[in-house]
Amino acid sequence: MDGAYSDISKHIRVYMMVFAALSAGTIITVAASRFDFGGHLNVVVALAIAVVKASLVAAIFMHLKWERSLWIWYSLALCGVFFACLLALPVITTHDHPALTETKTWDVTGNEVAPEHAGESHAPGH
Amino acid sequence: MSAHALLPYTVEPHPVTGLYSGKLGTWLFLASEVMLFGALFSAYILLRVGAPEVGRAAWPATPAEAGLSWKIGAFNTLVLIFSSVTMVMAWVKLKMKNLAAARGFLAITIGLALLFIILKILLEYIPKLQHGHGPAHNNFFAIYFTLTGLHALHIIGGIVVIGYFLLWGHKLWHTNPEYYTNRIECTGLYWHFVDLVWIFLFPVLYLMH
């Protein structure tokens, strides 16, 4: 096990390279946000850069690159499945109805009331 | 001393997992943390997609409109990345049997963590609250304060743990240096995870329109 860490000076060089890459990645993230890739692509680009940066942190700083125990990898795989489920929830929820673009009001019989008439059904004597 | 003897596999790998037990425990804890932050990211997407286009409840058109400066966000990102480097260097120095240098790196890590928190409170939270943009203002600020607030609590938790190993926990080094080194590695795993969460929070909150 110690063999993986034996040449520690090599480690330091890798850490410094990752530090430089992460700093550059931060600048690229900001620069990319200034550029309009069009529609959803902006979100995809921003998250893609974040995934690369996060992978560098996990692989190098968190030593995953040198981990051989399957217990960690199985745990992370299971974690990944449930994480995907969590992110799928809002997608499933919103996929069959549109975003709220206006405030809707319903009267006591369940009929939709136009916004300009909202509140009138509650008027006394109506 | 006797307490250490009661805890098996603090240094030598467990025959079943091939890991010292603290490392497996830390990774399982981090997996639960992914679920915690994942649920909040999920809530963020749901609130954002469902937000009305006009009115007080509308999502801010740009981060700047919500009073979020990308300069502060980017600077704090660099602060956290740098603190991850100093944290891993503390572990490297312990591997090189240099406790004094390792404690120096731990102290720098705490300093950077404090800088992150102070900037967050002084330049972000306080001005927003003064403008009446607290969590109660609308869903955007509610999820903004929840996500960044929970992250900030993790930073404070990190400061407490690293502070303990810097000031008192290092006594373990003189009786069981490998055990202490492993504890710093586990602390580092947690600290890098906090950095990793911020790597996603920064573009999501400060850059996306």
PDB file of N, CA and C in Angstrom, chain A residues 28-77:
ATOM      1  N   ILE A  28     -11.579  29.771 -17.358  1.00  0.00           N
ATOM      2  CA  ILE A  28     -12.321  29.314 -18.543  1.00  0.00           C
ATOM      3  C   ILE A  28     -13.828  29.325 -18.264  1.00  0.00           C
ATOM      4  N   THR A  29     -14.218  28.916 -17.036  1.00  0.00           N
ATOM      5  CA  THR A  29     -15.643  28.929 -16.684  1.00  0.00           C
ATOM      6  C   THR A  29     -16.213  30.341 -16.834  1.00  0.00           C
ATOM      7  N   VAL A  30     -15.477  31.334 -16.278  1.00  0.00           N
ATOM      8  CA  VAL A  30     -15.947  32.724 -16.351  1.00  0.00           C
ATOM      9  C   VAL A  30     -15.984  33.183 -17.812  1.00  0.00           C
ATOM     10  N   ALA A  31     -14.910  32.880 -18.564  1.00  0.00           N
ATOM     11  CA  ALA A  31     -14.841  33.311 -19.970  1.00  0.00           C
ATOM     12  C   ALA A  31     -15.975  32.678 -20.783  1.00  0.00           C
ATOM     13  N   ALA A  32     -16.249  31.405 -20.524  1.00  0.00           N
ATOM     14  CA  ALA A  32     -17.282  30.703 -21.295  1.00  0.00           C
ATOM     15  C   ALA A  32     -18.662  31.294 -21.021  1.00  0.00           C
ATOM     16  N   SER A  33     -18.858  31.806 -19.783  1.00  0.00           N
ATOM     17  CA  SER A  33     -20.174  32.358 -19.448  1.00  0.00           C
ATOM     18  C   SER A  33     -20.434  33.666 -20.199  1.00  0.00           C
ATOM     19  N   ARG A  34     -19.350  34.303 -20.687  1.00  0.00           N
ATOM     20  CA  ARG A  34     -19.500  35.556 -21.450  1.00  0.00           C
ATOM     21  C   ARG A  34     -19.938  35.276 -22.880  1.00  0.00           C
ATOM     22  N   PHE A  35     -19.752  34.054 -23.286  1.00  0.00           N
ATOM     23  CA  PHE A  35     -19.970  33.662 -24.673  1.00  0.00           C
ATOM     24  C   PHE A  35     -21.315  32.966 -24.789  1.00  0.00           C
ATOM     25  N   ASP A  36     -22.113  33.363 -25.761  1.00  0.00           N
ATOM     26  CA  ASP A  36     -23.425  32.740 -25.925  1.00  0.00           C
ATOM     27  C   ASP A  36     -23.349  31.571 -26.892  1.00  0.00           C
ATOM     28  N   PHE A  37     -23.426  30.353 -26.360  1.00  0.00           N
ATOM     29  CA  PHE A  37     -23.404  29.159 -27.219  1.00  0.00           C
ATOM     30  C   PHE A  37     -24.794  28.863 -27.763  1.00  0.00           C
ATOM     31  N   GLY A  38     -25.784  29.556 -27.194  1.00  0.00           N
ATOM     32  CA  GLY A  38     -27.153  29.373 -27.679  1.00  0.00           C
ATOM     33  C   GLY A  38     -27.946  28.411 -26.831  1.00  0.00           C
ATOM     34  N   GLY A  39     -29.004  28.953 -26.198  1.00  0.00           N
ATOM     35  CA  GLY A  39     -29.970  28.134 -25.451  1.00  0.00           C
ATOM     36  C   GLY A  39     -29.363  27.285 -24.355  1.00  0.00           C
ATOM     37  N   HIS A  40     -29.747  26.009 -24.344  1.00  0.00           N
ATOM     38  CA  HIS A  40     -29.341  25.096 -23.281  1.00  0.00           C
ATOM     39  C   HIS A  40     -27.852  24.774 -23.306  1.00  0.00           C
ATOM     40  N   LEU A  41     -27.220  25.058 -24.450  1.00  0.00           N
ATOM     41  CA  LEU A  41     -25.803  24.729 -24.576  1.00  0.00           C
ATOM     42  C   LEU A  41     -24.947  25.493 -23.562  1.00  0.00           C
ATOM     43  N   ASN A  42     -25.380  26.699 -23.185  1.00  0.00           N
ATOM     44  CA  ASN A  42     -24.640  27.480 -22.191  1.00  0.00           C
ATOM     45  C   ASN A  42     -24.535  26.721 -20.870  1.00  0.00           C
ATOM     46  N   VAL A  43     -25.661  26.119 -20.457  1.00  0.00           N
ATOM     47  CA  VAL A  43     -25.685  25.355 -19.205  1.00  0.00           C
ATOM     48  C   VAL A  43     -24.804  24.118 -19.342  1.00  0.00           C
ATOM     49  N   VAL A  44     -24.904  23.451 -20.516  1.00  0.00           N
ATOM     50  CA  VAL A  44     -24.131  22.226 -20.747  1.00  0.00           C
ATOM     51  C   VAL A  44     -22.632  22.523 -20.667  1.00  0.00           C
ATOM     52  N   VAL A  45     -22.203  23.624 -21.306  1.00  0.00           N
ATOM     53  CA  VAL A  45     -20.773  23.974 -21.306  1.00  0.00           C
ATOM     54  C   VAL A  45     -20.305  24.267 -19.888  1.00  0.00           C
ATOM     55  N   ALA A  46     -21.084  25.089 -19.150  1.00  0.00           N
ATOM     56  CA  ALA A  46     -20.690  25.454 -17.777  1.00  0.00           C
ATOM     57  C   ALA A  46     -20.581  24.215 -16.895  1.00  0.00           C
ATOM     58  N   LEU A  47     -21.543  23.298 -17.023  1.00  0.00           N
ATOM     59  CA  LEU A  47     -21.511  22.099 -16.179  1.00  0.00           C
ATOM     60  C   LEU A  47     -20.413  21.130 -16.624  1.00  0.00           C
ATOM     61  N   ALA A  48     -20.132  21.093 -17.934  1.00  0.00           N
ATOM     62  CA  ALA A  48     -19.075  20.209 -18.431  1.00  0.00           C
ATOM     63  C   ALA A  48     -17.720  20.626 -17.851  1.00  0.00           C
ATOM     64  N   ILE A  49     -17.458  21.937 -17.824  1.00  0.00           N
ATOM     65  CA  ILE A  49     -16.196  22.413 -17.240  1.00  0.00           C
ATOM     66  C   ILE A  49     -16.165  22.073 -15.751  1.00  0.00           C
ATOM     67  N   ALA A  50     -17.309  22.261 -15.066  1.00  0.00           N
ATOM     68  CA  ALA A  50     -17.365  21.947 -13.630  1.00  0.00           C
ATOM     69  C   ALA A  50     -17.101  20.461 -13.387  1.00  0.00           C
ATOM     70  N   VAL A  51     -17.628  19.600 -14.270  1.00  0.00           N
ATOM     71  CA  VAL A  51     -17.419  18.148 -14.102  1.00  0.00           C
ATOM     72  C   VAL A  51     -15.937  17.806 -14.264  1.00  0.00           C
ATOM     73  N   VAL A  52     -15.274  18.434 -15.242  1.00  0.00           N
ATOM     74  CA  VAL A  52     -13.839  18.178 -15.444  1.00  0.00           C
ATOM     75  C   VAL A  52     -13.055  18.607 -14.206  1.00  0.00           C
ATOM     76  N   LYS A  53     -13.371  19.816 -13.701  1.00  0.00           N
ATOM     77  CA  LYS A  53     -12.660  20.315 -12.511  1.00  0.00           C
ATOM     78  C   LYS A  53     -12.905  19.398 -11.311  1.00  0.00           C
ATOM     79  N   ALA A  54     -14.169  19.001 -11.115  1.00  0.00           N
ATOM     80  CA  ALA A  54     -14.513  18.143  -9.978  1.00  0.00           C
ATOM     81  C   ALA A  54     -13.821  16.786 -10.097  1.00  0.00           C
ATOM     82  N   SER A  55     -13.712  16.267 -11.338  1.00  0.00           N
ATOM     83  CA  SER A  55     -13.042  14.976 -11.533  1.00  0.00           C
ATOM     84  C   SER A  55     -11.568  15.071 -11.163  1.00  0.00           C
ATOM     85  N   LEU A  56     -10.947  16.207 -11.497  1.00  0.00           N
ATOM     86  CA  LEU A  56      -9.531  16.399 -11.137  1.00  0.00           C
ATOM     87  C   LEU A  56      -9.370  16.386  -9.619  1.00  0.00           C
ATOM     88  N   VAL A  57     -10.259  17.098  -8.918  1.00  0.00           N
ATOM     89  CA  VAL A  57     -10.191  17.139  -7.450  1.00  0.00           C
ATOM     90  C   VAL A  57     -10.353  15.724  -6.890  1.00  0.00           C
ATOM     91  N   ALA A  58     -11.358  14.997  -7.379  1.00  0.00           N
ATOM     92  CA  ALA A  58     -11.632  13.658  -6.855  1.00  0.00           C
ATOM     93  C   ALA A  58     -10.496  12.689  -7.182  1.00  0.00           C
ATOM     94  N   ALA A  59      -9.970  12.751  -8.400  1.00  0.00           N
ATOM     95  CA  ALA A  59      -8.956  11.787  -8.827  1.00  0.00           C
ATOM     96  C   ALA A  59      -7.612  12.036  -8.158  1.00  0.00           C
ATOM     97  N   ILE A  60      -7.217  13.294  -8.042  1.00  0.00           N
ATOM     98  CA  ILE A  60      -5.859  13.587  -7.569  1.00  0.00           C
ATOM     99  C   ILE A  60      -5.845  13.961  -6.084  1.00  0.00           C
ATOM    100  N   PHE A  61      -6.579  15.022  -5.724  1.00  0.00           N
ATOM    101  CA  PHE A  61      -6.540  15.454  -4.316  1.00  0.00           C
ATOM    102  C   PHE A  61      -7.146  14.395  -3.394  1.00  0.00           C
ATOM    103  N   MET A  62      -8.220  13.737  -3.879  1.00  0.00           N
ATOM    104  CA  MET A  62      -8.878  12.737  -3.036  1.00  0.00           C
ATOM    105  C   MET A  62      -8.327  11.333  -3.289  1.00  0.00           C
ATOM    106  N   HIS A  63      -7.245  11.257  -4.067  1.00  0.00           N
ATOM    107  CA  HIS A  63      -6.468  10.019  -4.223  1.00  0.00           C
ATOM    108  C   HIS A  63      -7.224   8.876  -4.910  1.00  0.00           C
ATOM    109  N   LEU A  64      -8.333   9.189  -5.588  1.00  0.00           N
ATOM    110  CA  LEU A  64      -9.072   8.093  -6.230  1.00  0.00           C
ATOM    111  C   LEU A  64      -8.244   7.409  -7.312  1.00  0.00           C
ATOM    112  N   LYS A  65      -7.341   8.178  -7.930  1.00  0.00           N
ATOM    113  CA  LYS A  65      -6.489   7.616  -8.979  1.00  0.00           C
ATOM    114  C   LYS A  65      -5.651   6.441  -8.451  1.00  0.00           C
ATOM    115  N   TRP A  66      -5.376   6.488  -7.127  1.00  0.00           N
ATOM    116  CA  TRP A  66      -4.507   5.444  -6.565  1.00  0.00           C
ATOM    117  C   TRP A  66      -5.292   4.429  -5.740  1.00  0.00           C
ATOM    118  N   GLU A  67      -6.595   4.595  -5.648  1.00  0.00           N
ATOM    119  CA  GLU A  67      -7.398   3.672  -4.834  1.00  0.00           C
ATOM    120  C   GLU A  67      -7.680   2.386  -5.608  1.00  0.00           C
ATOM    121  N   ARG A  68      -7.370   1.256  -4.991  1.00  0.00           N
ATOM    122  CA  ARG A  68      -7.614  -0.024  -5.648  1.00  0.00           C
ATOM    123  C   ARG A  68      -8.757  -0.805  -4.997  1.00  0.00           C
ATOM    124  N   SER A  69      -9.160  -0.380  -3.790  1.00  0.00           N
ATOM    125  CA  SER A  69     -10.206  -1.126  -3.096  1.00  0.00           C
ATOM    126  C   SER A  69     -11.557  -0.927  -3.781  1.00  0.00           C
ATOM    127  N   LEU A  70     -12.187  -2.042  -4.158  1.00  0.00           N
ATOM    128  CA  LEU A  70     -13.474  -1.960  -4.848  1.00  0.00           C
ATOM    129  C   LEU A  70     -14.576  -1.418  -3.943  1.00  0.00           C
ATOM    130  N   TRP A  71     -14.356  -1.474  -2.608  1.00  0.00           N
ATOM    131  CA  TRP A  71     -15.387  -0.985  -1.688  1.00  0.00           C
ATOM    132  C   TRP A  71     -15.687   0.479  -1.943  1.00  0.00           C
ATOM    133  N   ILE A  72     -14.643   1.263  -2.191  1.00  0.00           N
ATOM    134  CA  ILE A  72     -14.862   2.682  -2.474  1.00  0.00           C
ATOM    135  C   ILE A  72     -15.602   2.835  -3.800  1.00  0.00           C
ATOM    136  N   TRP A  73     -15.172   2.083  -4.807  1.00  0.00           N
ATOM    137  CA  TRP A  73     -15.758   2.238  -6.145  1.00  0.00           C
ATOM    138  C   TRP A  73     -17.208   1.776  -6.189  1.00  0.00           C
ATOM    139  N   TYR A  74     -17.528   0.667  -5.475  1.00  0.00           N
ATOM    140  CA  TYR A  74     -18.922   0.220  -5.424  1.00  0.00           C
ATOM    141  C   TYR A  74     -19.782   1.255  -4.701  1.00  0.00           C
ATOM    142  N   SER A  75     -19.270   1.801  -3.595  1.00  0.00           N
ATOM    143  CA  SER A  75     -20.018   2.823  -2.847  1.00  0.00           C
ATOM    144  C   SER A  75     -20.312   4.012  -3.751  1.00  0.00           C
ATOM    145  N   LEU A  76     -19.283   4.446  -4.499  1.00  0.00           N
ATOM    146  CA  LEU A  76     -19.456   5.612  -5.363  1.00  0.00           C
ATOM    147  C   LEU A  76     -20.408   5.317  -6.520  1.00  0.00           C
ATOM    148  N   ALA A  77     -20.365   4.084  -7.028  1.00  0.00           N
ATOM    149  CA  ALA A  77     -21.266   3.718  -8.125  1.00  0.00           C
ATOM    150  C   ALA A  77     -22.716   3.773  -7.651  1.00  0.00           C
TER     151      ALA A  77
END
